[in-house]
Coordinates of C-alpha atoms in Angstrom, one line a residue:
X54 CA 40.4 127.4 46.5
X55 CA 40.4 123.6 46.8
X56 CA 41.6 121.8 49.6
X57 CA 45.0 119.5 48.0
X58 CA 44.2 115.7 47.7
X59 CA 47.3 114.2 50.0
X60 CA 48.1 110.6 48.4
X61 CA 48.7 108.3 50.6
X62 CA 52.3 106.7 51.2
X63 CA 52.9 103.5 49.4
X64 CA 53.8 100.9 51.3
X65 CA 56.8 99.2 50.9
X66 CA 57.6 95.4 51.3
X67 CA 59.6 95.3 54.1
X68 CA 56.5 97.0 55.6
X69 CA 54.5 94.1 54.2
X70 CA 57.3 91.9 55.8
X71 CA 56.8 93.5 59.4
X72 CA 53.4 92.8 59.8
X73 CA 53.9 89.3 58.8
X74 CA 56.3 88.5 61.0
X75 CA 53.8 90.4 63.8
X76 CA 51.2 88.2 62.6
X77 CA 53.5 85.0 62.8
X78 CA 54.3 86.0 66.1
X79 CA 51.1 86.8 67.6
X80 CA 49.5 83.8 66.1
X81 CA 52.6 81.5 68.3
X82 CA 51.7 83.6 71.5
X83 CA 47.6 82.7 70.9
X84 CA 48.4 79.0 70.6
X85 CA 51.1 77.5 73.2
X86 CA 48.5 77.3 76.0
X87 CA 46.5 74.6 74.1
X88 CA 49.0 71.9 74.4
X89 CA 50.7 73.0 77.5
X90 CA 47.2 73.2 79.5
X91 CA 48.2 69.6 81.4
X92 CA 51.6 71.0 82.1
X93 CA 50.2 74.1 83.3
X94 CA 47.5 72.9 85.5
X95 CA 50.3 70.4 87.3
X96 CA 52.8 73.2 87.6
X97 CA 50.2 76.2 88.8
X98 CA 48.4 73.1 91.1
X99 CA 44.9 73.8 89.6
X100 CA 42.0 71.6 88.6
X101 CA 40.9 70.7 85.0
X102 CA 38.1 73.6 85.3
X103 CA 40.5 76.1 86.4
X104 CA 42.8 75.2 84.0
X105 CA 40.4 75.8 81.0
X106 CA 40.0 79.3 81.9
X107 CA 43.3 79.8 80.6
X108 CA 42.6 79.8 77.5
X109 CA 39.2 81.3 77.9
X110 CA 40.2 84.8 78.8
X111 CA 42.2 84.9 75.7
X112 CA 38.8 84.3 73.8
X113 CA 36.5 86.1 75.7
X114 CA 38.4 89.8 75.6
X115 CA 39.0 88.4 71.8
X116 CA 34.9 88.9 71.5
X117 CA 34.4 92.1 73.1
X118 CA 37.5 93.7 71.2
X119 CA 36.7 92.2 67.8
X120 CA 33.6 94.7 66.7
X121 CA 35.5 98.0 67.7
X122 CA 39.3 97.5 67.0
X123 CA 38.2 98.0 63.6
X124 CA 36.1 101.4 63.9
X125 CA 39.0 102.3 66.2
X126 CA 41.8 102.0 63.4
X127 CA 39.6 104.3 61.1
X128 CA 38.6 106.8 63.7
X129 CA 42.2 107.1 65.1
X130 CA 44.6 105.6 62.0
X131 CA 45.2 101.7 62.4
X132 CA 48.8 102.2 62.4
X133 CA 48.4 104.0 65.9
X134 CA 45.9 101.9 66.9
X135 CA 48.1 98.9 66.2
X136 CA 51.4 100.0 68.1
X137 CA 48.8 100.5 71.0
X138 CA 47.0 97.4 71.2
X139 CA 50.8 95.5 70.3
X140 CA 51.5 97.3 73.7
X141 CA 49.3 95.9 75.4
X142 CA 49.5 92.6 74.3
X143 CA 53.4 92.8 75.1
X144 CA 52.4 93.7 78.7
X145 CA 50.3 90.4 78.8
X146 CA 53.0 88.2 77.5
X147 CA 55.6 89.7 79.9
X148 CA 53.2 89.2 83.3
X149 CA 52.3 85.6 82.0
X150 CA 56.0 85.2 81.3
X151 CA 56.9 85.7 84.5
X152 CA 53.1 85.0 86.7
X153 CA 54.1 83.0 90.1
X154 CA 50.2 81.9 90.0
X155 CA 47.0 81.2 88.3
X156 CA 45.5 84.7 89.2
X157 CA 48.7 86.6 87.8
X158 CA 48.8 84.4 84.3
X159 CA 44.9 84.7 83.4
X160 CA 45.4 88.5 84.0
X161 CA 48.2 88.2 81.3
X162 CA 45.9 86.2 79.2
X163 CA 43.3 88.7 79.1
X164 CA 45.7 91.6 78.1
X165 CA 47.0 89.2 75.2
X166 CA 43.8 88.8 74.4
X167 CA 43.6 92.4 72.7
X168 CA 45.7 90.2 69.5
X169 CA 42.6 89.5 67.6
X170 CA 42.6 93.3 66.6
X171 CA 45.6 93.3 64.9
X172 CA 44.3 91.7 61.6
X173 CA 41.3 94.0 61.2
X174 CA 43.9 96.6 61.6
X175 CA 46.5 95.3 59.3
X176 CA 43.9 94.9 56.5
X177 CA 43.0 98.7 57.3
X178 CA 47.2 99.6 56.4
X179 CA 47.3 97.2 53.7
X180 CA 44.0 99.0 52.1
X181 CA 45.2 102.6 52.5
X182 CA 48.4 101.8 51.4
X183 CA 48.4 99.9 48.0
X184 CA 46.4 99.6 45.5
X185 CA 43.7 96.7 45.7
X186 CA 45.4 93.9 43.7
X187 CA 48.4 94.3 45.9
X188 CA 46.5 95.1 49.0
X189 CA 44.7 91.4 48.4
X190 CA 47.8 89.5 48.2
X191 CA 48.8 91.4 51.7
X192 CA 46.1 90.4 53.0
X193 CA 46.2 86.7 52.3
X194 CA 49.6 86.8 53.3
X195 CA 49.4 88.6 56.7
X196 CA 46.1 85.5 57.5
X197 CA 48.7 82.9 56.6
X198 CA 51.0 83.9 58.7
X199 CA 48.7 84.4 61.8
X200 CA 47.7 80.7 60.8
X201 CA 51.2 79.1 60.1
X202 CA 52.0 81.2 63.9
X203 CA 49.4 79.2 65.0
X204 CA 51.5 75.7 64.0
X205 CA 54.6 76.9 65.3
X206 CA 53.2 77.5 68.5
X207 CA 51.9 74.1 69.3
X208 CA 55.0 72.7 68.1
X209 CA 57.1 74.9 70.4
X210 CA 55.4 75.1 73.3
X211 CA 56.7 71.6 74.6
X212 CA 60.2 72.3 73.4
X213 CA 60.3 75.3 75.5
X214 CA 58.6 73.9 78.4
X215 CA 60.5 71.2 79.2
X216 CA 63.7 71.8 78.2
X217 CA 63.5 75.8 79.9
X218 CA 59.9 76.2 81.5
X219 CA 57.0 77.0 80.7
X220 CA 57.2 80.9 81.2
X221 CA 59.6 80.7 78.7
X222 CA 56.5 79.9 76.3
X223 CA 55.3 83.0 76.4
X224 CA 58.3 84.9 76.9
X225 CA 59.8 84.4 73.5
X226 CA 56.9 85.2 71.6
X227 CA 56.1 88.5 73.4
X228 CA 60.0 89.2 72.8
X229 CA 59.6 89.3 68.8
X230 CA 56.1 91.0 68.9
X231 CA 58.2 93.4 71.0
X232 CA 60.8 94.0 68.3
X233 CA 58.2 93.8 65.3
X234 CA 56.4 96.8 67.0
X235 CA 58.9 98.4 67.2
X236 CA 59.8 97.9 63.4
X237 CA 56.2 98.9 62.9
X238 CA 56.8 102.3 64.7
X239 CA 59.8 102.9 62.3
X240 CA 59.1 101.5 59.4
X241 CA 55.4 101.6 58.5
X242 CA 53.7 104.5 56.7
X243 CA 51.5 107.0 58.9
X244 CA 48.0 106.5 57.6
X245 CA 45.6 109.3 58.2
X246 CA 42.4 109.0 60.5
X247 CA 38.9 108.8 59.2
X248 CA 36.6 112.0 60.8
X249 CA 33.5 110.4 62.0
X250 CA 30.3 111.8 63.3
X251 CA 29.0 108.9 65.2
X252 CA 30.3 107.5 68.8
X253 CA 31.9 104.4 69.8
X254 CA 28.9 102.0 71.7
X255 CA 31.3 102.1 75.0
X256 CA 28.0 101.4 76.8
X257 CA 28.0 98.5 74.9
X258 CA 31.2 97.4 74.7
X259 CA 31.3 97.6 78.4
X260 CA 28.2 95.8 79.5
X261 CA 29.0 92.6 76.9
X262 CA 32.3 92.5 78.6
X263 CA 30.5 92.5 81.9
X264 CA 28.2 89.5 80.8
X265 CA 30.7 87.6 79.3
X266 CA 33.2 87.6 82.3
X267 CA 29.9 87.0 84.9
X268 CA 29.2 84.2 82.8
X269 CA 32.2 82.4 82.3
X270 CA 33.7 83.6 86.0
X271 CA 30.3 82.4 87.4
X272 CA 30.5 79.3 85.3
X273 CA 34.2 78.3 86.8
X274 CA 33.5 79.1 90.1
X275 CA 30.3 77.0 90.3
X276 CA 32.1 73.8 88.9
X277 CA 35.5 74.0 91.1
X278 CA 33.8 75.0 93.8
X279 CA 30.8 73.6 96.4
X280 CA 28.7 77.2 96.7
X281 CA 25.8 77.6 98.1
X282 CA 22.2 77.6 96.3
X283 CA 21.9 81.2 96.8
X284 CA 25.5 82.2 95.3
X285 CA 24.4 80.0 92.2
X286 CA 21.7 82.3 91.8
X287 CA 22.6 85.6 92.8
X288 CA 26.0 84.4 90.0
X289 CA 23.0 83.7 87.5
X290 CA 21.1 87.0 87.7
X291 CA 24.1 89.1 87.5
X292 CA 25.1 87.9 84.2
X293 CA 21.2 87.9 83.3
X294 CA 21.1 91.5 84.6
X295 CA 24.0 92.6 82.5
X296 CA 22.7 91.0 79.3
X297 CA 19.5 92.1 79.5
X298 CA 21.0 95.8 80.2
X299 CA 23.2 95.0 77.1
X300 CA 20.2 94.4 75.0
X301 CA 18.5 97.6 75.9
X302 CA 21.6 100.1 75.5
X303 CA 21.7 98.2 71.6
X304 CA 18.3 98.4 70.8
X305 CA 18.5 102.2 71.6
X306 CA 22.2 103.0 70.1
X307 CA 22.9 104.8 67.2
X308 CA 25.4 103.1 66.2
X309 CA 25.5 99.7 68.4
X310 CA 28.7 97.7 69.1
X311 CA 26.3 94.6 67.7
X312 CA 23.1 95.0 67.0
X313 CA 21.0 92.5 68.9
X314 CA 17.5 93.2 66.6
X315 CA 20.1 91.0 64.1
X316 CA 19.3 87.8 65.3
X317 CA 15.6 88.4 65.1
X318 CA 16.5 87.6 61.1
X319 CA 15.9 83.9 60.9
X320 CA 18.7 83.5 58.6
X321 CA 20.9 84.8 61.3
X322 CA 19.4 83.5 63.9
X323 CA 19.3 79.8 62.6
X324 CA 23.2 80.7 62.2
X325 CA 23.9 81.8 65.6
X326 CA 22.0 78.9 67.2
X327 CA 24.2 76.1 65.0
X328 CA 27.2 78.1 65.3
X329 CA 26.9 77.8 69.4
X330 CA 26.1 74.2 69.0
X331 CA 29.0 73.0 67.4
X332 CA 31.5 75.1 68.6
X333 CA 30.2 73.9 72.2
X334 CA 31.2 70.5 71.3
X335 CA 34.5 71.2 69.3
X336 CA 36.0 73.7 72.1
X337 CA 35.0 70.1 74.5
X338 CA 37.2 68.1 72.0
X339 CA 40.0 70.9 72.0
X340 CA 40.2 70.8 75.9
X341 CA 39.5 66.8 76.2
X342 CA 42.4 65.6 73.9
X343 CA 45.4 66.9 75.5
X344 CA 43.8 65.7 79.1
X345 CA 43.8 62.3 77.7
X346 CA 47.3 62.2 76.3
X347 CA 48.5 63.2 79.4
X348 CA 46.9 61.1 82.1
X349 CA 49.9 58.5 83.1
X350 CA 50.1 55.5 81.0
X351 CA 49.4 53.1 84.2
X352 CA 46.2 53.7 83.6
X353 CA 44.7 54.3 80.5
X354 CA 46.0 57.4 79.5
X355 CA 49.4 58.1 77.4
X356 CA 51.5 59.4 80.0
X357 CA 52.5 61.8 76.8
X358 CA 54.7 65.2 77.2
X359 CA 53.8 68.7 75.7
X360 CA 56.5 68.4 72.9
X361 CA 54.4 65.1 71.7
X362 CA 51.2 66.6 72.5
X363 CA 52.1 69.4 70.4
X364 CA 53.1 66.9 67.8
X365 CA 49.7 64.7 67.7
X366 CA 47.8 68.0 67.5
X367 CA 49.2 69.5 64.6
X368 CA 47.5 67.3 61.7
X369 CA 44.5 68.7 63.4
X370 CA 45.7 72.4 63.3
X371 CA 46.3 71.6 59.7
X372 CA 42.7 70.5 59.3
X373 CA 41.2 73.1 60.9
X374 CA 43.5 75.8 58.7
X375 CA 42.9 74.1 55.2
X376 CA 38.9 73.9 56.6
X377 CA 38.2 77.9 56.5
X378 CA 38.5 77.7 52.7
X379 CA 36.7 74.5 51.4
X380 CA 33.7 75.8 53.9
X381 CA 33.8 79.1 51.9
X382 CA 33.9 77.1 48.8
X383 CA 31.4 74.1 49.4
X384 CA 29.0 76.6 50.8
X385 CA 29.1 78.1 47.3
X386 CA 28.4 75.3 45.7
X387 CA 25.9 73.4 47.7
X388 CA 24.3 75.5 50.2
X389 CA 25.1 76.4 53.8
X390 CA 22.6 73.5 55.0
X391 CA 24.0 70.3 53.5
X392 CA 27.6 71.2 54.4
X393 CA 26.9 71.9 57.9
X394 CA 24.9 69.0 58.5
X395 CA 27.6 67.0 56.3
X396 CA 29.9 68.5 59.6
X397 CA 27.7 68.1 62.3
X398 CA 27.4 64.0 61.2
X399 CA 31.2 63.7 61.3
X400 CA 31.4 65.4 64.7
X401 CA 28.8 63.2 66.4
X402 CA 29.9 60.2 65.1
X403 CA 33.6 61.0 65.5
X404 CA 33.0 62.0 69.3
X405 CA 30.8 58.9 69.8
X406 CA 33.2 56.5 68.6
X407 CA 36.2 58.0 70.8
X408 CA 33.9 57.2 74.0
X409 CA 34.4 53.8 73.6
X410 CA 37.6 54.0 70.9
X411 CA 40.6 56.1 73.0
X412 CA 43.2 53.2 73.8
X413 CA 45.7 53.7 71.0
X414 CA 47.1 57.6 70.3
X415 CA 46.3 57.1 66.3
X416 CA 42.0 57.3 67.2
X417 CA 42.9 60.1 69.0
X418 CA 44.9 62.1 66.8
X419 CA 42.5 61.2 64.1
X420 CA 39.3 62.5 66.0
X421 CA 41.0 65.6 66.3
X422 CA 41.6 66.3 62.7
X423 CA 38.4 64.5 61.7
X424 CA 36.4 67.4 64.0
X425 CA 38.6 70.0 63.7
X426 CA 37.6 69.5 59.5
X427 CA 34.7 69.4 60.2
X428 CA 33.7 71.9 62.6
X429 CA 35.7 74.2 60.4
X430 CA 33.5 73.5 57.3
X431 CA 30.4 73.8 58.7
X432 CA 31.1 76.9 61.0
X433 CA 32.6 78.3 58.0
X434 CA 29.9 77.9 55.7
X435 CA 27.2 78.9 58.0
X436 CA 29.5 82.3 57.8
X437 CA 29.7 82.6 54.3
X438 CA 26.0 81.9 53.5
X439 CA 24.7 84.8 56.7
X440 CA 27.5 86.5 54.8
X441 CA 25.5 86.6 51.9
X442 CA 21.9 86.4 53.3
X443 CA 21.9 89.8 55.1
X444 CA 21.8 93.2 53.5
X445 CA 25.3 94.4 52.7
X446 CA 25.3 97.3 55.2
X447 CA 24.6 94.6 57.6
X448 CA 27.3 92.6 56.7
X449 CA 29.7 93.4 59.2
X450 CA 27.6 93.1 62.0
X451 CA 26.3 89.6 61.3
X452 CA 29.6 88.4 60.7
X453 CA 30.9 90.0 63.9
X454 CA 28.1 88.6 66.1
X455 CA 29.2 85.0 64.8
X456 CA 32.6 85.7 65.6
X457 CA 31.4 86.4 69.1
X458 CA 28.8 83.6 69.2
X459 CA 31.9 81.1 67.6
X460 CA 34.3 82.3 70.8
X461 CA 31.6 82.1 73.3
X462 CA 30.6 78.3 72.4
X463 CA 34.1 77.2 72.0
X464 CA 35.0 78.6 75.8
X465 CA 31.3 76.9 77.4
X466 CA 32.7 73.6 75.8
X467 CA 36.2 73.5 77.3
X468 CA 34.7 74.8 80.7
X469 CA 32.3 72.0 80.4
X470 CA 35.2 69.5 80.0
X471 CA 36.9 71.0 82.5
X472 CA 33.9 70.2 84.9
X473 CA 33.3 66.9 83.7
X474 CA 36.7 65.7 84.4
X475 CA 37.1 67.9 87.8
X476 CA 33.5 66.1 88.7
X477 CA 35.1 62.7 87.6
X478 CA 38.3 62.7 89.2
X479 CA 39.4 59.5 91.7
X480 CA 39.5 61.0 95.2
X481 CA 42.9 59.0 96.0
X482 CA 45.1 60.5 92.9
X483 CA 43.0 63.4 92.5
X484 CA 43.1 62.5 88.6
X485 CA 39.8 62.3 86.4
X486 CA 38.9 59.0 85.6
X487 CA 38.5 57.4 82.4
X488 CA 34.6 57.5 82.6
X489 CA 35.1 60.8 83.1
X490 CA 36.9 61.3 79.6
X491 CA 33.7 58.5 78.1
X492 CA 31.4 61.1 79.8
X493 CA 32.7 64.2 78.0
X494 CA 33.6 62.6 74.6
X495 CA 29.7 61.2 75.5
X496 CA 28.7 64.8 75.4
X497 CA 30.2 66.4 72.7
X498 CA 29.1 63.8 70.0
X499 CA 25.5 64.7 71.9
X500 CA 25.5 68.2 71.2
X501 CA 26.7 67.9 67.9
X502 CA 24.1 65.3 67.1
X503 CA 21.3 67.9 68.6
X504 CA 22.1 70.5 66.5
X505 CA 20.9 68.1 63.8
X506 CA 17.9 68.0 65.5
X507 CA 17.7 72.0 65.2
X508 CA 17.8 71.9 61.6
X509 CA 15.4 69.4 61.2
X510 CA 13.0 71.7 62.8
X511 CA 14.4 74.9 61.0
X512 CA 12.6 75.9 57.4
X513 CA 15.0 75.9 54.6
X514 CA 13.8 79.0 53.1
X515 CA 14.9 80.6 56.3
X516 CA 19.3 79.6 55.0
X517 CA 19.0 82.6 52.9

């Protein structure tokens, strides 16, 4: 006798609604530290290289969580999955809510950092629980949300740092990710798990985790701090040591975390390369910008507060949003090559001209949304054409090694910043300079402009 086909629950909209409002939420949390960083590296007593690892820890347990969360939802069911990681990130926001130091608030940062699986794992609800028409429009919705959390939270996060303080930034976020868990918990249907035959890479997973952390760990400490020759070294080989193990345990997985015979692909590996490169220099402009408009306005800085920080960023959050779907589309219709190059000219020019163009808050706001465009557009279509370019079985593997190439460029370039201006910084105020600021704007429109160097070299039957 046959086994009965069990349908699965429907879901309903206030379901839909839930894991909007999670989305929303989780998308504020993610972005109030971008903004704030001045405020916080006054408040914690930290230098400008300190201060960008912040943010990094976010990004970096973003990477290594991205390529499992989603065979996690379908091995264990994405609702339980979700409520878990939610629980996690909650604990994160709490202990950065209420961290007395820099040590306590980047180990809060790294719990939140788990948010980047609850999309893959909302799609997974979505898709087992209506039909696909419906399950689209979910989709877009739950993205847009995450996006327009992303807005709130750099308008926000000055609001509720000066007039409260700045724990209070996290605090309230994490307080309604809090509740729309727990309306997930109640609400949302149970979807069933997926039996699977083959194990989760945890070799993998842990060893990339270990590289990444020795990397950007070794990379702070050697640029806040004078250490010896030998430390630089012995710093270097341990995060050699652990990629190179990395490589090995993938090469012999059966089913690797990310499959590192991938880049051996020139289509993929022409894609990783560009996608380092100008990430590297936008994650420099990300971090550079909200230095500058800080700095007092006795010198040549702004002298601006977080609430007006948050307010000249936003037309470049806006950019960067509205640039994830004209790369998808101008990829489409001209080619991954042109429109990245189209991006990487804007970049270096933009980033060029600000090094000697940064004495009026109008250049500055426009650079931002001029490279937040068009970093967007090229990363983008550099995704959608490796999308396309691989086999489909591969598909989700090259995507999810440009996700993790995307996060690791954009945390080198704000650590660089940070360097660059804790290298730069007058002895007497202990404040970088403005050179300092020429220097790094110097840089990124130089790394930008060398990726178009890349291509030049790169064979154009190797884009697809």
């Amino acid at each position: 006798m046959s086994e009965a086909v069990v349908l699965p629950v429907r879901m309903g909209r206030l379901s839909i609604g839930v894991l909007g409002v999670l989305a929303l939420a989780l998308g504020t949390l993610q972005s109030v530290v971008e903004p704030a960083l001045p405020l916080l590296q006054r408040e914690l007593g930290v230098s400008p290289a300190e201060g960008a690892l912040v943010g990094n820890t976010l990004l970096i347990t973003g990477a290594v969580i991205t390529p499992v969360v989603g065979e996690l939802g379908d091995r264990y069911g994405g609702k339980r999955v979700l409520v878990r990681l939610m629980a996690v990130v909650s604990a994160g926001g709490l202990l950065a809510s209420l961290a007395p130091n820099l040590p306590a608030l980047l180990l809060g940062q790294v719990l939140q950092g788990v948010m980047v699986g609850a999309l893959p794992l909302s799609f997974i609800l979505v898709r087992k629980h209506l039909p696909i028409g419906e399950s689209q429009a979910a989709m877009g919705l739950v993205v847009a949300l995450f996006a327009g959390g992303g807005m709130v939270g750099i308008l926000i996060a000055g609001p509720l740092a000066e007039g409260l303080s700045w724990h209070w930034m996290f605090a309230l976020p994490t307080i309604t990710i809090i509740a729309a868990t727990l309306a997930v918990t109640r609400l949302m249907p149970h979807d069933p798990p997926i039996r699977s035959d083959g194990g989760i890479d945890w070799p993998g997973v842990v060893l990339l985790s270990g590289t990444l952390l020795a990397f950007m760990l070794g990379l702070v400490t050697v640029t806040s701090t004078d250490l010896p020759p030998l430390a630089v070294g012995a710093l270097a080989a341990l995060a050699a040591a652990l990629a190179a193990g990395w490589v090995a345990v993938e090469r012999r997985a059966a089913s690797p975390m990310v499959d590192p015979r991938m880049l051996a692909k020139p289509a993929m590996w022409n894609a990783c390369v560009l996608t380092f490169a100008m990430t590297t220099s936008s994650g420099m402009v990300v971090f550079l910008l909200p230095q500058l408009f800080a700095i007092s306005a006795d010198g040549y800085g702004f002298g601006v507060g977080t609430t007006d920080i948050g307010l000249f960023l936003m037309p470049g959050v806006i950019a960067g949003a509205v640039s994830d779907s004209v790369g998808g589309i101008a990829a489409r219709r001209f080619g991954p090559r042109p429109v990245f190059i189209a991006g990487a000219i804007v970049t270096a020019a933009t980033m060029i001209a600000l090094a000697s163009l940064h004495d009026a808050e109008w250049q500055l706001v426009l650079a931002k949304a001029l490279t937040a465009f068009a970093a967007g557009v090229g990363t983008t279509a550099l995704l959608a054409g490796t999308a396309t370019a691989v086999e489909a079985g591969d598909t989700g593997v090259a995507t999810g090694l440009l996700i993790v190439t995307r996060v690791i460029g954009v945390a080198l370039g704000a650590q660089i910043s940070g360097a660059i201006l804790a290298a730069g910084a007058d002895p007497v105020t202990d404040q970088p300079t403005e050179s300092a600021f020429v220097t790094g704007f110097a840089v990124a429109g130089l790394v930008a402009a060398l990726s178009l160097l890349v291509v030049r070299f790169m064979k154009k039957g190797a884009w697809t």
